[in-house]
Amino acid sequence: MKGLGAVRLLRATFIFAGFALVLGTHLSLCIYYLNHGFMGADEGFYAIAARSVMEGSIPYRDFAYTQMPLLPYLNGLVMEIFGFTMATQRAVNLVWSTIGLVAMILALRQRLGRWEPGLVAAFCVAASPHWAALQAIGTSHGAAGMFLSLSAAAVLSTFPHTRRVIAFALFATGAVGCRLSCAPVVIPLGFALALETRDRYRRLAALAIPLGTAVAVFLPFFIMAPRNMIFNIWQYHVGSSFDRRVLGNWIQWWQIAPAAIVVLAAGLTTVPRLIKNRGWTLLLLLLAGLIGVTVTMIPKNSYGLYIAPAVLIAATAGIAATWSTAQAKGSPFRHVVWLLPLLSLYHDLPRTADGQAEADIVEAARYIRENAPAGPILTPVPIVAVEAGRDVIPGTEMGMFSALHPQKQTLARRLRMTTVRELTITVKKKIPAAIVLRRRGAAWNFQWIVPSLRRQPRKLHGRLIGAINTGYRRTWGNKKVWVYLRK
């Protein structure tokens, strides 16, 4: 009995050590990049969207928002309590990603009866610095990854089938509601649940319940502004003139989570055996992981970082497949997997800012609160307005991505966006209480044409800058922004 107790104690110690390693690595990396990671170009519009929906505005109908509509409500509920700040938004996304990691560990434990597979799969992702940096900025990667992980967890767990179908319906809708690119990943997961039962009606229900949930959630947004929603979630993303199918982008794709990609590749070698054994759930899980790290790279304007929400699915699929078919638990070579995240060290680590990442934004917001008169502000960096508790000029909620081609003024108004001409008129009328421009990088200062991301006509953009210099004076600045107040 004493020997049995010692074995249990040793096993518990290893489990505790595994959790400490995985979560310790995850939190250490994410907290570091939360404090020191460069501000993402999208953080501003995510923050202002969260605040807007909490004030009663509806995405697409009342303001432009170029993602699926659920994340502003999710983040907004939390930020309503803890504050609409850049730091809060980053911390919220760290929490979401942590939930996703823990959910996947627990699901694999239930499915395979061992802790090691889940801990290894989570570590393959959590120890990747570039993935961690994306979880620590205020974008949709954390929440989308969490919902994808919870969706896969619902498939892998062994709870009663009906409960899992309902859970999957909610989580899959949440994933797609954060990023449309999650849709191809959740489809094979839904079929995996359907194939687990031989009852025809339960199989139909397993497909119909998630589909019905998604329709019930997204249809109201579509009904309120159908053309605007289509532009925001589809036309905006396929309209870019950039072709990023270059080597550098594939390097970015690889370094997001190289260990996860290697593990998925290993899992794919088990496909013949899974087919022979009719392991449909694991086959479809592998398909979901493969789709997650490939389909988002098909559009010519995609970034490699778009795979970030799906890499935990990829790692989980690879580990689950090899563990189930090759009896990896008896192989000493399985311990090598813990070293795979070291592949990240072959590449540069994510760039970091000097000091606190949000310090310049907080400093600018404080100056505006103390010195600018009442009224909205004009800025391509709307996170400053959120920090300062100010509104932005209507049509600029998307920040630097707010200006359509100058000849598309009617379309811009319908989409709740703007043009450089309209901004120039707004500045000449001195409507903004303050103007905050990006100090470095003129393209940020409304120089991109949405959605092509070509440059605005030089003369028209020059008139906007001229109007700012005529009616406003530069009164303050730091390393990141200049602040202009009315003359």
Coordinates of C-alpha atoms in Angstrom, one line a residue:
M1 CA 0.0 0.0 0.0
K2 CA 2.9 2.3 0.8
G3 CA 4.4 1.6 -2.6
L4 CA 1.1 2.4 -4.3
G5 CA 0.8 5.7 -2.4
A6 CA 4.3 6.6 -3.4
V7 CA 3.5 6.0 -7.1
R8 CA 0.3 8.1 -6.9
L9 CA 2.2 10.9 -5.2
L10 CA 4.9 10.8 -7.9
R11 CA 2.3 10.8 -10.6
A12 CA 0.5 13.8 -9.0
T13 CA 3.9 15.6 -8.8
F14 CA 4.5 15.0 -12.5
I15 CA 1.0 16.3 -13.4
F16 CA 1.5 19.4 -11.2
A17 CA 4.9 20.0 -12.8
G18 CA 3.4 19.6 -16.3
F19 CA 0.7 22.2 -15.5
A20 CA 3.2 24.5 -13.9
L21 CA 5.4 24.3 -17.0
V22 CA 2.6 24.8 -19.5
L23 CA 0.8 27.6 -17.7
G24 CA 3.9 29.1 -16.3
T25 CA 5.4 29.4 -19.8
H26 CA 2.2 30.7 -21.3
L27 CA 1.6 33.3 -18.6
S28 CA 5.2 34.4 -18.5
L29 CA 5.5 34.9 -22.2
C30 CA 2.1 36.5 -22.6
I31 CA 2.5 38.9 -19.7
Y32 CA 5.9 40.0 -21.0
Y33 CA 4.4 40.7 -24.5
L34 CA 1.3 42.3 -22.9
N35 CA 3.6 44.9 -21.3
H36 CA 6.2 45.2 -24.1
G37 CA 4.6 44.1 -27.4
F38 CA 4.2 46.7 -30.1
M39 CA 0.8 48.1 -30.5
G40 CA -1.1 46.2 -33.2
A41 CA -2.7 48.2 -36.1
D42 CA -6.1 46.7 -35.2
E43 CA -6.2 47.2 -31.4
G44 CA -7.9 50.6 -31.7
F45 CA -10.9 49.6 -33.7
Y46 CA -11.5 46.5 -31.5
A47 CA -11.5 48.7 -28.4
I48 CA -13.8 51.3 -29.8
A49 CA -16.2 48.6 -31.1
A50 CA -16.4 47.1 -27.7
R51 CA -17.2 50.4 -26.2
S52 CA -19.7 51.2 -28.9
V53 CA -21.8 48.1 -28.5
M54 CA -21.9 48.6 -24.7
E55 CA -23.4 52.1 -25.5
G56 CA -26.1 50.5 -27.7
S57 CA -24.7 50.8 -31.2
I58 CA -24.9 47.9 -33.6
P59 CA -22.0 46.7 -35.7
Y60 CA -22.4 47.4 -39.5
R61 CA -25.6 49.4 -39.0
D62 CA -24.2 52.1 -36.8
F63 CA -20.5 51.8 -37.3
A64 CA -18.0 50.0 -39.5
Y65 CA -16.4 46.9 -38.0
T66 CA -14.5 44.6 -40.4
Q67 CA -14.9 41.3 -38.4
M68 CA -17.8 39.1 -37.3
P69 CA -19.9 40.8 -34.7
L70 CA -19.6 38.9 -31.4
L71 CA -16.2 39.8 -30.1
P72 CA -17.1 43.4 -29.2
Y73 CA -19.9 42.1 -27.0
L74 CA -17.7 39.5 -25.3
N75 CA -14.9 41.9 -24.6
G76 CA -17.2 44.8 -24.0
L77 CA -18.9 43.0 -21.1
V78 CA -15.6 42.5 -19.4
M79 CA -14.2 46.0 -20.2
E80 CA -17.4 47.6 -18.9
I81 CA -16.4 46.3 -15.5
F82 CA -12.6 46.7 -15.6
G83 CA -12.3 49.8 -17.9
F84 CA -12.0 50.5 -21.6
T85 CA -8.3 50.7 -21.8
M86 CA -5.6 49.2 -23.9
A87 CA -4.2 47.3 -21.0
T88 CA -7.6 45.8 -20.1
Q89 CA -8.2 44.7 -23.7
R90 CA -4.9 42.9 -23.8
A91 CA -5.4 41.2 -20.5
V92 CA -8.8 40.0 -21.5
N93 CA -7.4 38.3 -24.6
L94 CA -4.7 36.7 -22.4
V95 CA -7.5 35.2 -20.2
W96 CA -9.3 33.9 -23.3
S97 CA -6.2 32.1 -24.6
T98 CA -5.6 30.6 -21.2
I99 CA -9.1 29.1 -21.0
G100 CA -8.5 27.6 -24.4
L101 CA -5.3 25.9 -23.3
V102 CA -6.8 24.4 -20.1
A103 CA -9.9 23.2 -22.0
M104 CA -7.8 21.3 -24.5
I105 CA -5.7 19.7 -21.7
L106 CA -8.8 18.5 -19.8
A107 CA -10.5 17.2 -23.0
L108 CA -7.6 15.1 -24.0
R109 CA -7.3 13.8 -20.4
Q110 CA -10.9 12.7 -20.6
R111 CA -10.5 11.2 -24.1
L112 CA -7.2 9.4 -23.7
G113 CA -7.2 8.8 -19.9
R114 CA -3.7 10.4 -19.5
W115 CA -2.6 13.9 -18.7
E116 CA 0.6 13.9 -20.8
P117 CA -1.0 14.2 -24.3
G118 CA -2.9 17.4 -23.4
L119 CA 0.0 18.9 -21.6
V120 CA 2.3 18.2 -24.6
A121 CA -0.1 19.6 -27.1
A122 CA -0.6 22.7 -25.1
F123 CA 3.1 23.2 -24.5
C124 CA 3.8 22.9 -28.2
V125 CA 1.7 26.1 -28.7
A126 CA 2.2 27.9 -25.4
A127 CA 6.0 27.9 -25.7
S128 CA 5.9 29.6 -29.1
P129 CA 6.8 33.3 -28.5
H130 CA 5.2 34.6 -31.7
W131 CA 1.9 32.8 -30.8
A132 CA 2.1 34.2 -27.2
A133 CA 2.7 37.8 -28.6
L134 CA -0.6 37.5 -30.6
Q135 CA -2.5 36.4 -27.4
A136 CA -1.2 39.4 -25.6
I137 CA -2.5 42.2 -27.9
G138 CA -6.1 43.4 -28.2
T139 CA -7.2 41.6 -31.3
S140 CA -9.4 38.6 -32.0
H141 CA -6.8 35.8 -31.8
G142 CA -7.3 35.0 -28.1
A143 CA -11.0 34.8 -28.2
A144 CA -11.2 33.0 -31.5
G145 CA -8.6 30.5 -30.4
M146 CA -10.5 29.9 -27.1
F147 CA -13.8 29.2 -28.9
L148 CA -12.1 26.9 -31.4
S149 CA -10.4 25.0 -28.6
L150 CA -13.7 24.7 -26.7
S151 CA -15.4 23.4 -29.9
A152 CA -12.7 20.7 -30.3
A153 CA -13.0 19.9 -26.6
A154 CA -16.7 19.3 -26.9
V155 CA -15.9 16.8 -29.7
L156 CA -13.1 15.1 -27.8
S157 CA -14.8 14.9 -24.4
T158 CA -16.9 11.9 -23.3
F159 CA -19.9 13.6 -21.9
P160 CA -23.4 12.6 -23.1
H161 CA -23.7 13.3 -26.8
T162 CA -26.6 15.8 -26.7
R163 CA -24.8 18.0 -24.2
R164 CA -21.7 18.0 -26.3
V165 CA -23.7 18.9 -29.4
I166 CA -25.3 21.9 -27.6
A167 CA -21.9 22.9 -26.2
F168 CA -20.3 22.6 -29.6
A169 CA -23.1 24.7 -31.2
L170 CA -22.4 27.6 -28.7
F171 CA -18.6 27.4 -28.9
A172 CA -18.5 27.0 -32.7
T173 CA -20.8 30.0 -33.1
G174 CA -18.6 31.9 -30.8
A175 CA -15.5 31.0 -32.9
V176 CA -17.1 32.1 -36.2
G177 CA -18.6 35.1 -34.4
C178 CA -15.0 36.3 -33.7
R179 CA -13.4 35.5 -37.0
L180 CA -15.0 34.2 -40.2
S181 CA -11.9 32.2 -41.0
C182 CA -12.8 29.8 -38.1
A183 CA -15.8 28.5 -40.1
P184 CA -13.8 26.0 -42.3
V185 CA -12.3 24.6 -39.1
V186 CA -15.5 24.0 -37.2
I187 CA -17.3 22.3 -40.1
P188 CA -15.3 19.0 -39.9
L189 CA -15.6 19.1 -36.1
G190 CA -19.4 19.3 -36.4
F191 CA -19.4 16.2 -38.8
A192 CA -17.2 14.4 -36.2
L193 CA -20.0 14.8 -33.6
A194 CA -22.6 13.7 -36.1
L195 CA -20.8 10.5 -37.1
E196 CA -20.4 9.4 -33.5
T197 CA -24.0 8.3 -33.4
R198 CA -25.8 5.8 -35.6
D199 CA -29.2 7.2 -34.9
R200 CA -30.4 9.1 -38.0
Y201 CA -32.3 11.7 -36.1
R202 CA -29.6 12.4 -33.6
R203 CA -27.1 12.7 -36.4
L204 CA -29.3 15.2 -38.2
A205 CA -29.7 17.1 -34.9
A206 CA -25.9 17.1 -34.4
L207 CA -25.7 19.1 -37.7
A208 CA -28.9 21.1 -37.4
I209 CA -28.4 22.5 -33.9
P210 CA -25.0 24.2 -34.6
L211 CA -26.3 25.5 -37.9
G212 CA -29.5 26.8 -36.3
T213 CA -27.6 28.4 -33.5
A214 CA -25.4 30.3 -35.9
V215 CA -28.3 31.4 -38.0
A216 CA -30.2 32.6 -35.0
V217 CA -27.2 34.6 -33.8
F218 CA -26.0 36.2 -37.0
L219 CA -29.2 36.7 -39.0
P220 CA -30.3 39.8 -37.0
F221 CA -27.1 41.6 -37.8
F222 CA -27.5 40.7 -41.5
I223 CA -31.2 41.8 -41.5
M224 CA -30.3 45.2 -40.0
A225 CA -27.6 46.0 -42.6
P226 CA -27.1 43.3 -45.2
R227 CA -24.9 45.2 -47.7
N228 CA -22.8 46.7 -44.9
M229 CA -22.2 43.3 -43.3
I230 CA -21.2 41.7 -46.5
F231 CA -18.7 44.5 -47.2
N232 CA -17.2 44.4 -43.7
I233 CA -16.8 40.6 -43.3
W234 CA -16.0 39.7 -47.0
Q235 CA -15.4 42.4 -49.5
Y236 CA -13.1 44.3 -47.3
H237 CA -10.9 41.3 -46.8
V238 CA -10.7 40.1 -50.4
G239 CA -10.4 43.6 -51.9
S240 CA -6.8 44.2 -50.9
S241 CA -4.3 44.9 -53.8
F242 CA -1.4 43.3 -51.8
D243 CA -0.1 39.9 -52.8
R244 CA 1.7 38.5 -49.7
R245 CA 2.5 35.1 -51.2
V246 CA 6.2 35.6 -50.5
L247 CA 8.8 33.7 -48.6
G248 CA 8.7 36.1 -45.7
N249 CA 5.0 35.5 -45.1
W250 CA 5.5 31.7 -45.0
I251 CA 8.3 32.2 -42.5
Q252 CA 5.8 34.1 -40.4
W253 CA 3.3 31.2 -40.9
W254 CA 6.0 28.7 -39.7
Q255 CA 7.2 30.7 -36.6
I256 CA 3.7 31.2 -35.2
A257 CA 3.9 27.6 -33.7
P258 CA 6.5 25.4 -35.4
A259 CA 6.1 22.6 -32.9
A260 CA 2.4 22.4 -33.6
I261 CA 3.0 22.2 -37.3
V262 CA 5.5 19.4 -36.9
V263 CA 3.2 17.5 -34.5
L264 CA 0.3 17.8 -37.0
A265 CA 2.5 16.5 -39.8
A266 CA 3.4 13.5 -37.6
G267 CA -0.3 13.0 -36.9
L268 CA -1.1 12.9 -40.6
T269 CA 1.1 9.9 -41.1
T270 CA -1.5 7.9 -39.0
V271 CA -4.3 8.5 -41.5
P272 CA -4.1 5.1 -43.2
R273 CA -4.4 3.3 -39.8
L274 CA -7.2 5.6 -38.7
I275 CA -9.1 4.8 -41.9
K276 CA -8.5 1.1 -41.4
N277 CA -9.7 1.4 -37.7
R278 CA -12.6 3.7 -38.7
G279 CA -11.3 6.4 -36.4
W280 CA -13.6 9.1 -37.9
T281 CA -13.4 11.5 -35.0
L282 CA -9.6 11.7 -35.1
L283 CA -9.6 11.8 -38.9
L284 CA -11.9 14.8 -38.9
L285 CA -9.9 16.4 -36.1
L286 CA -6.8 16.1 -38.2
L287 CA -8.7 17.6 -41.1
A288 CA -9.8 20.5 -39.0
G289 CA -6.2 21.1 -37.9
L290 CA -4.9 20.9 -41.4
I291 CA -7.6 23.3 -42.7
G292 CA -6.8 25.7 -39.8
V293 CA -3.2 26.1 -40.8
T294 CA -3.7 26.1 -44.6
V295 CA -7.0 27.5 -45.8
T296 CA -6.4 30.9 -44.3
M297 CA -3.2 31.2 -46.4
I298 CA -5.0 30.7 -49.7
P299 CA -6.1 34.4 -50.2
K300 CA -3.3 36.4 -51.8
N301 CA -3.5 39.1 -49.1
S302 CA -3.3 36.7 -46.1
Y303 CA -0.8 37.1 -43.3
G304 CA 0.9 34.0 -41.8
L305 CA -0.3 35.0 -38.4
Y306 CA -3.9 34.3 -39.4
I307 CA -3.4 30.6 -38.4
A308 CA -2.9 31.6 -34.8
P309 CA -6.4 30.7 -33.5
A310 CA -6.1 27.2 -35.1
V311 CA -2.6 26.0 -34.1
L312 CA -3.8 24.5 -30.8
I313 CA -6.3 22.4 -32.8
A314 CA -3.4 21.3 -35.1
A315 CA -1.2 20.3 -32.2
T316 CA -4.1 18.5 -30.4
A317 CA -5.0 16.6 -33.6
G318 CA -1.4 15.5 -34.1
I319 CA -0.9 14.3 -30.5
A320 CA -4.3 12.6 -30.3
A321 CA -3.8 10.7 -33.5
T322 CA -0.3 9.5 -32.8
W323 CA -1.1 8.6 -29.2
S324 CA -4.2 6.6 -30.2
T325 CA -2.7 4.7 -33.1
A326 CA 1.0 4.4 -32.5
Q327 CA 0.8 3.8 -28.7
A328 CA 3.1 6.8 -28.1
K329 CA 2.7 6.4 -24.4
G330 CA 5.1 3.4 -24.5
S331 CA 7.7 5.1 -26.7
P332 CA 10.7 6.9 -25.1
F333 CA 10.8 9.1 -28.2
R334 CA 7.6 10.9 -27.1
H335 CA 9.7 13.0 -24.7
V336 CA 11.4 14.6 -27.7
V337 CA 8.2 16.5 -28.4
W338 CA 8.8 18.7 -25.4
L339 CA 11.9 20.0 -27.2
L340 CA 10.1 21.0 -30.4
P341 CA 9.2 24.5 -29.3
L342 CA 13.0 25.2 -29.4
L343 CA 12.5 25.5 -33.2
S344 CA 11.3 29.0 -32.5
L345 CA 14.8 30.0 -31.6
Y346 CA 15.9 29.6 -35.2
H347 CA 14.0 32.8 -35.9
D348 CA 14.0 36.3 -34.5
L349 CA 11.7 36.8 -31.5
P350 CA 8.8 39.2 -31.7
R351 CA 9.8 42.9 -31.7
T352 CA 9.2 44.7 -28.4
A353 CA 8.7 48.3 -27.4
D354 CA 10.9 50.2 -24.9
G355 CA 9.1 50.4 -21.6
Q356 CA 5.4 49.7 -21.2
A357 CA 3.6 49.1 -24.5
E358 CA 0.6 51.3 -23.7
A359 CA 2.6 54.1 -21.9
D360 CA 2.6 56.5 -24.9
I361 CA -1.1 55.9 -25.5
V362 CA -2.0 56.5 -21.8
E363 CA 0.2 59.6 -21.8
A364 CA -1.5 61.0 -24.9
A365 CA -4.9 60.3 -23.5
R366 CA -4.1 62.0 -20.3
Y367 CA -3.0 65.1 -22.1
I368 CA -6.2 65.2 -24.1
R369 CA -8.4 64.8 -21.0
E370 CA -6.5 67.7 -19.3
N371 CA -6.1 70.1 -22.2
A372 CA -8.5 69.4 -25.1
P373 CA -12.0 71.1 -25.0
A374 CA -15.1 68.9 -25.0
G375 CA -15.9 67.1 -28.2
P376 CA -14.8 64.2 -30.4
I377 CA -11.3 63.7 -31.6
L378 CA -10.0 62.8 -35.1
T379 CA -7.3 60.1 -35.0
P380 CA -6.2 57.0 -37.0
V381 CA -5.4 55.5 -33.6
P382 CA -8.8 55.2 -31.9
I383 CA -7.4 53.5 -28.9
V384 CA -6.3 57.0 -27.8
A385 CA -9.9 58.1 -27.8
V386 CA -11.0 55.1 -25.8
E387 CA -8.3 55.7 -23.2
A388 CA -9.3 59.4 -23.1
G389 CA -13.0 58.6 -22.8
R390 CA -13.8 60.6 -26.0
D391 CA -15.8 59.8 -29.0
V392 CA -14.2 59.7 -32.5
I393 CA -15.4 61.6 -35.5
P394 CA -18.3 59.5 -37.0
G395 CA -17.0 57.3 -39.8
T396 CA -13.5 56.9 -38.3
E397 CA -14.2 54.0 -35.9
M398 CA -11.9 51.9 -38.1
G399 CA -9.1 54.3 -37.5
M400 CA -6.5 54.2 -40.2
F401 CA -8.7 51.8 -42.2
S402 CA -11.6 54.3 -42.4
A403 CA -11.1 56.2 -45.7
L404 CA -12.5 54.9 -49.0
H405 CA -11.6 56.2 -52.4
P406 CA -12.4 59.9 -52.7
Q407 CA -14.9 59.2 -55.4
K408 CA -16.9 56.8 -53.3
Q409 CA -18.4 59.3 -50.9
T410 CA -22.0 57.9 -51.1
L411 CA -20.8 54.3 -50.4
A412 CA -18.6 55.6 -47.6
R413 CA -21.6 57.2 -45.9
R414 CA -23.7 54.0 -46.3
L415 CA -20.9 51.9 -44.8
R416 CA -20.5 54.3 -41.9
M417 CA -17.0 55.1 -43.1
T418 CA -15.4 58.3 -44.6
T419 CA -13.2 59.8 -47.3
V420 CA -10.2 62.1 -47.2
R421 CA -12.4 64.9 -48.7
E422 CA -14.9 64.5 -45.9
L423 CA -12.2 64.5 -43.3
T424 CA -10.7 67.7 -44.8
I425 CA -14.1 69.4 -44.6
T426 CA -14.5 68.2 -41.0
V427 CA -11.1 69.7 -40.1
K428 CA -11.8 73.0 -41.8
K429 CA -15.0 73.3 -39.8
K430 CA -12.9 72.7 -36.7
I431 CA -15.3 70.0 -35.5
P432 CA -12.6 67.8 -33.8
A433 CA -11.7 69.0 -30.3
A434 CA -8.3 67.5 -30.9
I435 CA -6.4 65.6 -33.6
V436 CA -4.0 62.8 -32.9
L437 CA -1.7 61.6 -35.7
R438 CA 0.7 58.8 -35.8
R439 CA 4.2 60.3 -35.5
R440 CA 6.0 57.7 -37.6
G441 CA 4.4 56.1 -40.6
A442 CA 2.4 58.5 -42.7
A443 CA 0.3 55.6 -44.1
W444 CA -1.3 55.3 -40.7
N445 CA -2.7 58.9 -41.0
F446 CA -5.6 58.0 -43.3
Q447 CA -3.4 57.5 -46.3
W448 CA -4.7 54.0 -47.2
I449 CA -7.7 53.6 -49.5
V450 CA -10.1 50.9 -48.1
P451 CA -10.2 48.1 -49.1
S452 CA -7.4 48.1 -51.7
L453 CA -4.9 49.6 -49.3
R454 CA -3.4 51.6 -52.1
R455 CA -2.4 55.2 -51.3
Q456 CA -4.8 58.1 -51.4
P457 CA -4.2 60.7 -54.1
R458 CA -1.3 62.7 -52.9
K459 CA -2.9 66.1 -53.5
L460 CA -6.1 65.2 -51.6
H461 CA -4.2 63.8 -48.7
G462 CA -1.9 66.8 -48.7
R463 CA -5.0 69.1 -48.4
L464 CA -6.0 67.2 -45.3
I465 CA -2.6 67.7 -43.7
G466 CA -2.7 71.3 -44.8
A467 CA -6.1 71.9 -43.2
I468 CA -4.8 70.4 -40.0
N469 CA -1.8 72.7 -39.9
T470 CA -3.9 75.7 -40.8
G471 CA -6.7 75.3 -38.2
Y472 CA -4.8 73.4 -35.5
R473 CA -1.4 73.7 -33.8
R474 CA 0.8 70.9 -32.6
T475 CA 0.9 71.2 -28.9
W476 CA 2.3 67.9 -27.6
G477 CA 3.9 64.7 -28.7
N478 CA 5.8 61.6 -27.6
K479 CA 7.5 58.8 -29.4
K480 CA 4.3 57.5 -30.9
V481 CA 1.9 60.4 -31.6
W482 CA 1.5 64.1 -32.2
V483 CA -1.5 65.9 -30.6
Y484 CA -3.0 69.0 -32.3
L485 CA -5.4 71.4 -30.6
R486 CA -7.5 74.2 -32.3
K487 CA -5.7 77.4 -32.9

